[in-house]
Tab-separated table of C-alpha atoms in Angstrom:
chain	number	residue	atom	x	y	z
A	16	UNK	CA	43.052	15.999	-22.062
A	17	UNK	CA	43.302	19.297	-21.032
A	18	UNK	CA	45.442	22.006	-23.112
A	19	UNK	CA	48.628	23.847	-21.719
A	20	UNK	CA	46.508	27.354	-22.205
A	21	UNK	CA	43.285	25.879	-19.740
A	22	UNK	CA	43.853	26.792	-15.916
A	23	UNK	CA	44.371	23.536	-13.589
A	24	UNK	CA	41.351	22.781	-11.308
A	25	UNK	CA	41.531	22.396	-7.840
A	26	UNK	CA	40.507	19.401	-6.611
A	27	UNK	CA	37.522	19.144	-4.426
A	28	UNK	CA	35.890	16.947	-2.189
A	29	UNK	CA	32.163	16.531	-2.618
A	30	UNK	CA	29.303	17.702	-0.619
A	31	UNK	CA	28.073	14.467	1.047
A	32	UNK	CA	23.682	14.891	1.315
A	33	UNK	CA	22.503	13.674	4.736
A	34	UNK	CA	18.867	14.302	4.366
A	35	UNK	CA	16.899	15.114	1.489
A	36	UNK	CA	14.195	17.020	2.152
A	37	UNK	CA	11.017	17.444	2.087
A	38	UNK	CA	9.765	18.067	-2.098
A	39	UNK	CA	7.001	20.713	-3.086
A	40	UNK	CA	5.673	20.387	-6.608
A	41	UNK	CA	5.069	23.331	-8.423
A	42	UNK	CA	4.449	21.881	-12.116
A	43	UNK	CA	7.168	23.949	-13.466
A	44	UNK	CA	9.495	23.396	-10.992
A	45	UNK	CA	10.018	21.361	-7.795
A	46	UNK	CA	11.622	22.541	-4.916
A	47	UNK	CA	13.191	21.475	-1.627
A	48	UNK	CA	15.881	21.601	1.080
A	49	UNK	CA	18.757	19.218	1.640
A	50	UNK	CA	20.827	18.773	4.609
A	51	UNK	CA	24.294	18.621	3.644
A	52	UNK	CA	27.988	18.486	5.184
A	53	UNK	CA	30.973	20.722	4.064
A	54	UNK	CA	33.755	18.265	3.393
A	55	UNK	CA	36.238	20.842	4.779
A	56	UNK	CA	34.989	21.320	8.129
A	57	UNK	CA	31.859	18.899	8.154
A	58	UNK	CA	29.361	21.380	9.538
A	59	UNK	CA	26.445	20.165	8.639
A	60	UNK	CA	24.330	23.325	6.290
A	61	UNK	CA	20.965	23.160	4.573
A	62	UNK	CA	20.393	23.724	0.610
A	63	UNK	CA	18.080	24.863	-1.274
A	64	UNK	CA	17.369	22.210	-4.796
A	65	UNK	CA	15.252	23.132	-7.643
A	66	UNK	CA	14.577	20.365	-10.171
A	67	UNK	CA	12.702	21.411	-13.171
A	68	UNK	CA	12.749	20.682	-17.169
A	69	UNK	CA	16.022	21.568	-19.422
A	70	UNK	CA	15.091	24.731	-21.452
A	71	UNK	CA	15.963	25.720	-24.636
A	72	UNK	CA	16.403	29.246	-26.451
A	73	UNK	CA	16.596	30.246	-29.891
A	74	UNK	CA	17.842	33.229	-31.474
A	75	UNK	CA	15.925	33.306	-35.117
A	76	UNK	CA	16.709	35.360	-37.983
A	77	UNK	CA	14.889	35.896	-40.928
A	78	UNK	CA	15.824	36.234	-44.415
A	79	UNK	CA	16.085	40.141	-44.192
A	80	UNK	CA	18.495	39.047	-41.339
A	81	UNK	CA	15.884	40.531	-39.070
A	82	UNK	CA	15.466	38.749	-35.129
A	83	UNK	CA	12.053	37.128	-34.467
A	84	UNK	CA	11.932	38.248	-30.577
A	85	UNK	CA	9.318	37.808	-28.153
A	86	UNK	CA	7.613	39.962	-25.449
A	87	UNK	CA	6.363	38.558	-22.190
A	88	UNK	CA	5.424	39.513	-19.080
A	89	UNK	CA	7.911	37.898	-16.583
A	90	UNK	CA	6.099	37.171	-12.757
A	91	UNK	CA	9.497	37.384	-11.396
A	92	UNK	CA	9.868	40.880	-12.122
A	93	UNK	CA	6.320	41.798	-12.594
A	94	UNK	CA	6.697	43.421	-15.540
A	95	UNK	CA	7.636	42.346	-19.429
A	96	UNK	CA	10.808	41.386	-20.958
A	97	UNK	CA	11.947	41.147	-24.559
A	98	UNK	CA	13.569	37.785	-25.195
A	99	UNK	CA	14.037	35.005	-27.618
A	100	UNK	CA	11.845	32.097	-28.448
A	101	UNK	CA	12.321	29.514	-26.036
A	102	UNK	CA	10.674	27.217	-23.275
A	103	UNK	CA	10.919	23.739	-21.640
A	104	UNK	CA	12.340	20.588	-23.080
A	105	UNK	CA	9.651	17.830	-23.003
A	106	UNK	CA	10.726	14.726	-21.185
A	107	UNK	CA	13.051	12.384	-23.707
A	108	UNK	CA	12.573	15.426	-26.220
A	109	UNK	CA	15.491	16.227	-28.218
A	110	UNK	CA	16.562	19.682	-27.711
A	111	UNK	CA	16.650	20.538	-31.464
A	112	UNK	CA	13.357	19.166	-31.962
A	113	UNK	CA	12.414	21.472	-28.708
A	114	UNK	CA	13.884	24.687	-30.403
A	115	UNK	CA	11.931	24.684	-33.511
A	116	UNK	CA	8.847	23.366	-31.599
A	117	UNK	CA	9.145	26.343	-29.517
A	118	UNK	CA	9.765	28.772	-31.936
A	119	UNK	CA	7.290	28.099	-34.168
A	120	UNK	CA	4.644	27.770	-31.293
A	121	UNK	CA	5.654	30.996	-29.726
A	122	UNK	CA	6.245	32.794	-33.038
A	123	UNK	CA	4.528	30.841	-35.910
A	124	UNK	CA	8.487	31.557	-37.889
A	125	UNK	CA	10.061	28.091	-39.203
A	126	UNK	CA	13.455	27.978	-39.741
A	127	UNK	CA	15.264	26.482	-42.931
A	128	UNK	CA	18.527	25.821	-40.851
A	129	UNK	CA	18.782	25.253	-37.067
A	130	UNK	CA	22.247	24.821	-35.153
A	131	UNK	CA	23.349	24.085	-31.995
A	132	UNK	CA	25.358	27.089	-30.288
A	133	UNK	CA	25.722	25.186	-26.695
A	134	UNK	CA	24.637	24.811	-23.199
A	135	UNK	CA	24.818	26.627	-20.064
A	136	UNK	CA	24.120	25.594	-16.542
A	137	UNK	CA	21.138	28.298	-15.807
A	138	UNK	CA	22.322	28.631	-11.940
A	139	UNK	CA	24.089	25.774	-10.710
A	140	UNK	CA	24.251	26.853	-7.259
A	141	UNK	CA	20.768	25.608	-6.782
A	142	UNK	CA	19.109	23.816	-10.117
A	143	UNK	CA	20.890	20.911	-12.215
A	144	UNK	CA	19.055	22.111	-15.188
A	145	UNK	CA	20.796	22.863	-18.355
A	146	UNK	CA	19.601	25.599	-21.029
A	147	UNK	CA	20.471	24.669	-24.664
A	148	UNK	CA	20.746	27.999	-27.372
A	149	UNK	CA	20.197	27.146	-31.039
A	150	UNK	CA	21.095	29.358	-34.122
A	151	UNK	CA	17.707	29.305	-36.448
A	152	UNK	CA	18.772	30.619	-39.470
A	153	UNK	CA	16.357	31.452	-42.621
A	154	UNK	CA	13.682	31.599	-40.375
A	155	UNK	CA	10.032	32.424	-42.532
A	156	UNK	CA	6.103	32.851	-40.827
A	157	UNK	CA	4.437	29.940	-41.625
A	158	UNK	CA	1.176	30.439	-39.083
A	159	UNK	CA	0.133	33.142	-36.179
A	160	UNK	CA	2.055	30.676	-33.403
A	161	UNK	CA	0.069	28.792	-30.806
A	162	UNK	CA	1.227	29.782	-27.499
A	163	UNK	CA	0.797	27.347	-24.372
A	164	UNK	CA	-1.774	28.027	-21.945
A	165	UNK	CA	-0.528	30.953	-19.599
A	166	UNK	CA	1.768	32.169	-21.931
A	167	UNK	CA	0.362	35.639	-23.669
A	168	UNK	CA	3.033	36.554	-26.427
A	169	UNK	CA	3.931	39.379	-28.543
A	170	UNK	CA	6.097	38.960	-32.142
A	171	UNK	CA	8.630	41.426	-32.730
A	172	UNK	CA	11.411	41.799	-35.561
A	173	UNK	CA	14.162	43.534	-34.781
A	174	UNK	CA	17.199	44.116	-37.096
A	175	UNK	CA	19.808	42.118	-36.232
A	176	UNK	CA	22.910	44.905	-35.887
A	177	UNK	CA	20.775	46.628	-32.842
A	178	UNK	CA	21.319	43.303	-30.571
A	179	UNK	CA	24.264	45.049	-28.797
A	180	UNK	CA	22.302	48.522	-28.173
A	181	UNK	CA	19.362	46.258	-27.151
A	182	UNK	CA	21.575	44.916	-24.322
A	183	UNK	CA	23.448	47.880	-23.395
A	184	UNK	CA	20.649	50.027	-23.222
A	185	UNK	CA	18.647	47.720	-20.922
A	186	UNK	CA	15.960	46.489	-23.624
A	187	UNK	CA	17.142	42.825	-23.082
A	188	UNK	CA	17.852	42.423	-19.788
A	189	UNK	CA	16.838	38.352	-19.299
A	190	UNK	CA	20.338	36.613	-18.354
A	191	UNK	CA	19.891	33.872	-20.734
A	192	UNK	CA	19.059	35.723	-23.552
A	193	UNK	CA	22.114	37.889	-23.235
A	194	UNK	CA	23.806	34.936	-22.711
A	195	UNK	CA	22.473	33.231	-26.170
A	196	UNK	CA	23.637	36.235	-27.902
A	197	UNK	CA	27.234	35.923	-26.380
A	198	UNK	CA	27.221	32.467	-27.535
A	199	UNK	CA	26.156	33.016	-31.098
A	200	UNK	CA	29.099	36.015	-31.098
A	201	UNK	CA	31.654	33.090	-29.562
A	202	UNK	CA	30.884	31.006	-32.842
A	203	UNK	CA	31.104	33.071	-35.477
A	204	UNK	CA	34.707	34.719	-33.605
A	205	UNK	CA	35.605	30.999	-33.823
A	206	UNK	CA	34.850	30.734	-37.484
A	207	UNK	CA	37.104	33.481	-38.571
């Protein structure tokens, strides 16, 4: 049920697949092209699909209500980023279970509280993939992290007030992450 305040959808016929294509396999991510047909004037156009793993991010704060960030170089941009913990959901995984696995591989922090702050559909023009932000509250180092293979992480704390300058001033630039952060601001507006 749908309140008086929420804009009215149009309705829309779907996309009807006529081929799927051909799939390449590139352990993160698989990728291939689909032959569709546009229900409005059913010309027939190819799309791109890419299937890969529901992710998770987490924005943890310390007890000094300091962030636990991470740097990392990013291939896609050749160069690194600063960002929150985060990473694949394993396969039947639990995306809470996946936050603090990730952030205590990535970071060696624990948190003491973890909540869920939503999803987001990463690019839904092209991947069916969801990315799930959690809140990890009370967060404490417990080891030196264990980072996956191919993943070559730096720890930094950052207070939590500079998270706007951070953005603004192009220090987070990583879409998710900014997104995280305007989840986690949604919340606590919602709280007041």
């Amino acid at each position: 049920m749908s309140s008086a305040s929420e804009p009215k959808a149009p309705s829309l016929k779907p996309w009807l697949r006529l081929r799927r294509g051909l799939e390449h396999d590139f352990g993160v991510v698989k990728v291939r092209e689909d032959r569709v047909v546009d229900p409005r004037t059913q010309q027939e156009h190819p799309r791109v699909r890419m299937e890969c793993a529901d992710w998770v991010n987490v924005i943890a704060v310390t007890k000094q209500d300091e962030l636990v960030m991470v740097r990392q170089f990013r291939f896609g941009i050749d160069a690194p980023t600063l960002e929150v913990p985060g990473g694949c959901i394993d396969e039947g995984e639990d995306p809470a279970v996946a936050a603090a696995r990730e952030l205590e591989e990535e970071t060696g922090y624990r948190a003491g509280r973890l909540e869920s702050l939503g999803a987001v559909h990463p690019n839904p023009a092209f991947q069916p993939n969801r990315c799930h932000t959690f809140l990890a509250l009370d967060c404490e180092r417990v080891s030196d992290g264990h980072p996956d293979d191919g993943e070559d992480i730096a720890v930094e704390l950052h207070p939590r007030a500079d998270v706007p300058r951070l953005i603004l001033e192009g220090h987070i630039t990583h879409s998710l992450v900014v997104v995280a952060f305007f989840l986690e601001r949604l919340r606590a507006e919602g709280r007041r």
